[in-house]
Short mmCIF file of C-alpha atoms and ligand atoms in Angstrom, two decimals:
data_model
loop_
_atom_site.label_atom_id
_atom_site.label_comp_id
_atom_site.label_asym_id
_atom_site.label_seq_id
_atom_site.Cartn_x
_atom_site.Cartn_y
_atom_site.Cartn_z
CA MET A 1 118.50 111.98 69.66
CA PHE A 2 118.76 108.41 70.97
CA TYR A 3 121.07 109.59 73.73
CA VAL A 4 118.49 112.16 74.87
CA TRP A 5 115.75 109.50 74.88
CA TYR A 6 118.03 107.14 76.84
CA GLN A 7 118.69 109.84 79.43
CA VAL A 8 115.00 110.56 79.85
CA ALA A 9 114.10 106.87 80.03
CA ALA A 10 116.79 106.19 82.61
CA LEU A 11 115.71 109.17 84.70
CA GLU A 12 112.10 108.01 84.65
CA GLY A 13 113.08 104.46 85.51
CA LEU A 14 111.76 103.06 82.25
CA TRP A 15 115.09 101.58 81.27
CA SER A 16 115.33 99.18 84.20
CA MET A 17 112.17 98.95 86.29
CA LYS A 18 112.59 97.41 89.72
CA VAL A 19 109.36 95.77 90.86
CA LEU A 20 108.12 94.85 94.32
CA ILE A 21 105.08 92.55 94.40
CA TRP A 22 103.11 92.99 97.61
CA ASP A 23 100.52 90.72 99.16
CA PHE A 24 97.60 92.70 100.64
CA ASP A 25 95.81 90.98 103.56
CA GLY A 26 98.11 90.57 106.53
CA THR A 27 100.94 92.35 104.74
CA LEU A 28 99.88 95.92 103.86
CA ALA A 29 96.42 95.92 105.40
CA TYR A 30 93.92 93.96 107.47
CA ARG A 31 90.20 93.75 108.16
CA ALA A 32 89.52 95.07 111.66
CA GLY A 33 87.66 92.58 113.83
CA GLY A 34 88.55 89.56 111.73
CA MET A 35 87.97 88.03 108.36
CA TRP A 36 85.27 85.66 107.15
CA THR A 37 84.27 84.06 110.43
CA ALA A 38 83.87 87.53 111.97
CA ALA A 39 81.78 88.71 109.02
CA LEU A 40 79.40 85.75 109.27
CA GLN A 41 79.19 86.20 113.04
CA GLU A 42 78.23 89.82 112.52
CA VAL A 43 75.51 88.91 110.01
CA LEU A 44 74.19 86.36 112.51
CA GLN A 45 74.16 88.83 115.38
CA ARG A 46 72.48 91.46 113.24
CA GLU A 47 69.76 89.22 111.83
CA VAL A 48 69.19 86.92 114.81
CA PRO A 49 69.94 89.04 117.91
CA GLY A 50 70.80 86.99 120.96
CA ARG A 51 71.84 83.91 119.03
CA ASP A 52 75.50 83.58 119.89
CA VAL A 53 77.60 81.11 117.97
CA ALA A 54 81.24 80.52 118.84
CA ALA A 55 83.76 81.53 116.19
CA ASP A 56 85.22 78.04 115.91
CA GLN A 57 81.77 76.58 115.20
CA LEU A 58 81.37 78.86 112.16
CA GLN A 59 84.99 78.55 111.17
CA ALA A 60 84.66 74.80 110.85
CA HIS A 61 82.33 75.38 107.90
CA LEU A 62 84.56 77.91 106.16
CA ARG A 63 87.64 75.78 105.59
CA SER A 64 86.70 74.94 102.01
CA GLY A 65 84.66 76.39 99.19
CA PHE A 66 86.56 79.66 98.68
CA PRO A 67 88.47 80.05 95.41
CA TRP A 68 91.82 80.25 97.22
CA HIS A 69 91.21 76.82 98.73
CA ARG A 70 91.73 75.36 95.25
CA PRO A 71 94.56 77.38 93.69
CA ASP A 72 95.11 74.54 91.23
CA GLN A 73 91.73 75.34 89.67
CA PRO A 74 91.66 78.69 87.80
CA HIS A 75 88.27 80.41 87.71
CA THR A 76 88.76 82.53 84.63
CA ARG A 77 85.17 81.94 83.55
CA ILE A 78 83.90 84.12 86.38
CA LYS A 79 83.73 87.56 84.79
CA SER A 80 81.89 89.78 87.26
CA ALA A 81 81.70 90.58 90.95
CA GLU A 82 78.10 89.32 90.94
CA GLN A 83 79.19 85.93 89.62
CA TRP A 84 82.07 85.79 92.12
CA TRP A 85 79.83 86.40 95.14
CA ALA A 86 77.06 84.16 93.78
CA ALA A 87 79.54 81.27 93.73
CA LEU A 88 80.16 81.79 97.45
CA VAL A 89 76.54 82.05 98.57
CA PRO A 90 76.19 78.24 98.93
CA VAL A 91 79.32 78.21 101.15
CA PHE A 92 77.85 80.83 103.49
CA GLU A 93 74.46 79.12 103.37
CA GLN A 94 76.00 75.82 104.47
CA ALA A 95 77.89 77.56 107.27
CA PHE A 96 74.71 79.13 108.64
CA LYS A 97 72.86 75.81 108.35
CA GLY A 98 75.82 74.14 110.05
CA VAL A 99 75.24 76.23 113.16
CA GLY A 100 71.55 75.41 113.21
CA LEU A 101 69.68 77.90 111.04
CA GLU A 102 66.85 76.77 108.80
CA SER A 103 67.02 77.01 105.04
CA PRO A 104 65.13 80.19 104.11
CA GLN A 105 66.86 82.23 106.80
CA ALA A 106 70.29 80.75 106.03
CA THR A 107 69.89 81.72 102.38
CA PHE A 108 68.77 85.24 103.25
CA MET A 109 71.73 85.73 105.55
CA ALA A 110 74.19 84.26 103.05
CA HIS A 111 73.35 87.14 100.73
CA LYS A 112 74.18 89.64 103.50
CA VAL A 113 77.82 88.56 103.88
CA GLN A 114 79.14 90.56 100.91
CA GLY A 115 77.99 93.89 102.33
CA VAL A 116 79.52 93.21 105.71
CA TYR A 117 82.81 91.69 104.55
CA ALA A 118 83.53 94.32 101.89
CA ASP A 119 82.44 97.27 104.05
CA LEU A 120 85.20 99.79 103.34
CA GLU A 121 85.16 101.15 106.89
CA ARG A 122 86.45 97.82 108.24
CA TRP A 123 89.78 97.92 106.41
CA ARG A 124 92.96 99.31 107.94
CA LEU A 125 96.58 99.81 106.88
CA PHE A 126 99.37 98.60 109.15
CA ASP A 127 101.30 101.50 110.69
CA ASP A 128 104.44 100.74 108.70
CA SER A 129 102.83 100.23 105.27
CA LEU A 130 102.81 103.73 103.79
CA SER A 131 106.20 104.76 105.17
CA THR A 132 107.84 101.60 103.79
CA LEU A 133 106.23 102.02 100.38
CA ALA A 134 107.30 105.68 100.24
CA ARG A 135 110.86 104.86 101.28
CA LEU A 136 111.16 102.19 98.60
CA THR A 137 109.59 104.43 95.98
CA SER A 138 112.33 106.96 96.71
CA GLN A 139 114.80 104.17 95.92
CA ALA A 140 113.21 103.73 92.47
CA TRP A 141 111.12 100.64 93.28
CA THR A 142 107.74 100.25 91.56
CA HIS A 143 105.00 98.66 93.67
CA VAL A 144 102.23 96.29 92.59
CA VAL A 145 99.77 94.29 94.68
CA LEU A 146 99.13 90.60 94.01
CA SER A 147 96.28 89.37 96.18
CA ASN A 148 93.80 86.53 96.55
CA HIS A 149 90.85 88.73 97.30
CA VAL A 150 87.22 89.75 96.85
CA PRO A 151 86.20 91.78 93.78
CA GLU A 152 86.05 94.97 95.86
CA LEU A 153 89.83 95.07 96.46
CA GLN A 154 90.36 98.10 94.22
CA GLN A 155 87.75 100.09 96.17
CA ILE A 156 89.35 99.03 99.47
CA ILE A 157 92.76 100.17 98.20
CA SER A 158 91.32 103.51 97.09
CA HIS A 159 89.58 103.95 100.44
CA LEU A 160 92.90 103.38 102.23
CA GLN A 161 94.55 105.95 99.93
CA LEU A 162 97.01 103.33 98.83
CA GLY A 163 96.32 103.82 95.12
CA PRO A 164 98.92 106.54 94.43
CA HIS A 165 101.67 104.23 95.71
CA LEU A 166 100.79 101.37 93.34
CA ALA A 167 101.44 100.93 89.64
CA ARG A 168 98.96 98.07 89.36
CA VAL A 169 96.70 95.72 91.33
CA PHE A 170 96.50 92.04 90.36
CA ASN A 171 93.42 90.59 92.06
CA SER A 172 92.61 86.88 91.80
CA ALA A 173 88.89 87.72 91.70
CA GLU A 174 89.61 89.40 88.35
CA THR A 175 92.46 87.31 86.92
CA GLY A 176 91.04 83.91 87.96
CA TYR A 177 94.39 82.71 89.33
CA GLU A 178 94.87 82.25 93.06
CA LYS A 179 98.34 82.28 94.63
CA PRO A 180 100.30 80.02 94.88
CA ASN A 181 99.28 79.06 91.34
CA PRO A 182 102.41 79.93 89.31
CA GLN A 183 100.23 81.63 86.71
CA ALA A 184 99.29 84.35 89.24
CA PHE A 185 102.96 85.36 89.50
CA LEU A 186 103.76 84.85 85.82
CA LEU A 187 100.95 87.21 84.90
CA VAL A 188 102.58 89.97 86.95
CA LEU A 189 105.95 89.38 85.27
CA GLU A 190 104.31 89.39 81.85
CA VAL A 191 102.43 92.65 82.42
CA MET A 192 105.32 94.46 84.11
CA GLY A 193 107.75 93.51 81.35
CA ASP A 194 111.46 92.92 81.73
CA ALA A 195 112.28 94.02 85.26
CA ALA A 196 115.82 94.68 86.42
CA ALA A 197 114.88 93.23 89.80
CA VAL A 198 111.75 91.75 91.38
CA TRP A 199 110.78 90.56 94.86
CA MET A 200 107.58 89.15 96.40
CA ILE A 201 106.67 90.36 99.90
CA GLY A 202 103.94 88.61 101.87
CA ASP A 203 102.83 87.16 105.19
CA SER A 204 102.10 83.61 104.02
CA PHE A 205 105.08 81.30 103.57
CA ASP A 206 103.12 78.67 101.62
CA VAL A 207 101.13 81.05 99.44
CA ASP A 208 103.36 84.09 98.86
CA ILE A 209 106.92 82.86 99.33
CA VAL A 210 106.78 79.28 98.03
CA GLY A 211 104.54 80.43 95.17
CA ALA A 212 106.85 83.24 94.10
CA GLU A 213 109.99 81.16 94.40
CA SER A 214 108.41 78.44 92.22
CA VAL A 215 108.73 80.87 89.29
CA GLY A 216 112.10 82.27 90.34
CA ILE A 217 110.96 85.36 92.25
CA PRO A 218 112.77 85.75 95.61
CA GLY A 219 110.40 86.19 98.54
CA ILE A 220 110.46 88.07 101.83
CA LEU A 221 108.18 86.72 104.54
CA VAL A 222 106.84 89.53 106.73
CA ARG A 223 104.95 89.95 110.02
CA HIS A 224 106.26 86.63 111.38
CA LEU A 225 109.12 84.20 111.01
CA HIS A 226 109.35 80.75 109.42
CA LYS A 227 112.20 78.28 109.71
CA ASP A 228 112.30 77.64 105.96
CA ALA A 229 112.11 81.29 104.84
CA ARG A 230 115.42 82.59 103.48
CA ASP A 231 114.44 86.18 104.22
CA CYS A 232 111.89 87.22 106.81
CA CYS A 233 111.16 90.08 109.19
CA THR A 234 108.40 91.04 111.59
CA SER A 235 108.26 94.69 110.53
CA LEU A 236 107.93 96.07 107.00
CA SER A 237 110.45 98.74 107.94
CA LEU A 238 113.18 96.08 107.62
CA VAL A 239 112.23 95.15 104.05
CA PRO A 240 114.44 97.85 102.45
CA THR A 241 117.49 96.58 104.32
CA ILE A 242 116.88 93.02 103.10
CA ILE A 243 116.43 94.19 99.52
CA ASP A 244 119.56 96.31 99.44
CA GLY A 245 121.57 93.60 101.16
CA THR A 246 122.46 95.57 104.25
CA ARG A 247 120.66 93.12 106.53
CA ALA A 248 121.09 89.36 106.41
CA GLY A 249 117.90 87.32 106.46
CA THR A 250 116.98 85.56 109.65
MG1 MG B 1 98.31 87.67 103.23
#
């Protein structure tokens, strides 16, 4: 009886799960047109037509205040998407005031950022994302996403039809831990149980790779190279060759 169970478990991969932890933004997908600065610019153009503000002017006001700017400070007390966005309204408000808008209008526009940023139609997969996930699934790897993101990440993933490829999504907006906080990675290991092998794959050396390696997870830097990265590649299609050892890291 045990032998039969063992056979079934081994066939289904339950005996020795191999886990790949994927970053989302800049790794599997991206927001067309740009991220936060672009979203605030769009709100500005929509609400105050003709008032052009250079991207770097807005960007200067968006370099702090987001939860991922303080990964050392967990935000586990934020329990809902409403609370998460409400905590960011003052950041957007200050940015709009910083480029010359008056208070009532800046506040009004700050509340418009959520709808623009999280608009599902803006999000795109990279060309090599689905094919790489499918190839690695065929090699018995289980995929999870670990992302510092907005509360709408699950809807974005569903919209991109990425859901069937993923066993689980770990979103900082829900867990309260922003990469590279070690707890963000440890939570994945805890939930996924004893894995036979695990890798972190992401486009940020400081956030994804250094964070993962701080808790013993080997990292693969993707989309660009970094002199201190042990394994890195510009295309996701090379990830399987790094994992199976048929390609040396660069
Ligand atoms: Mg990223």
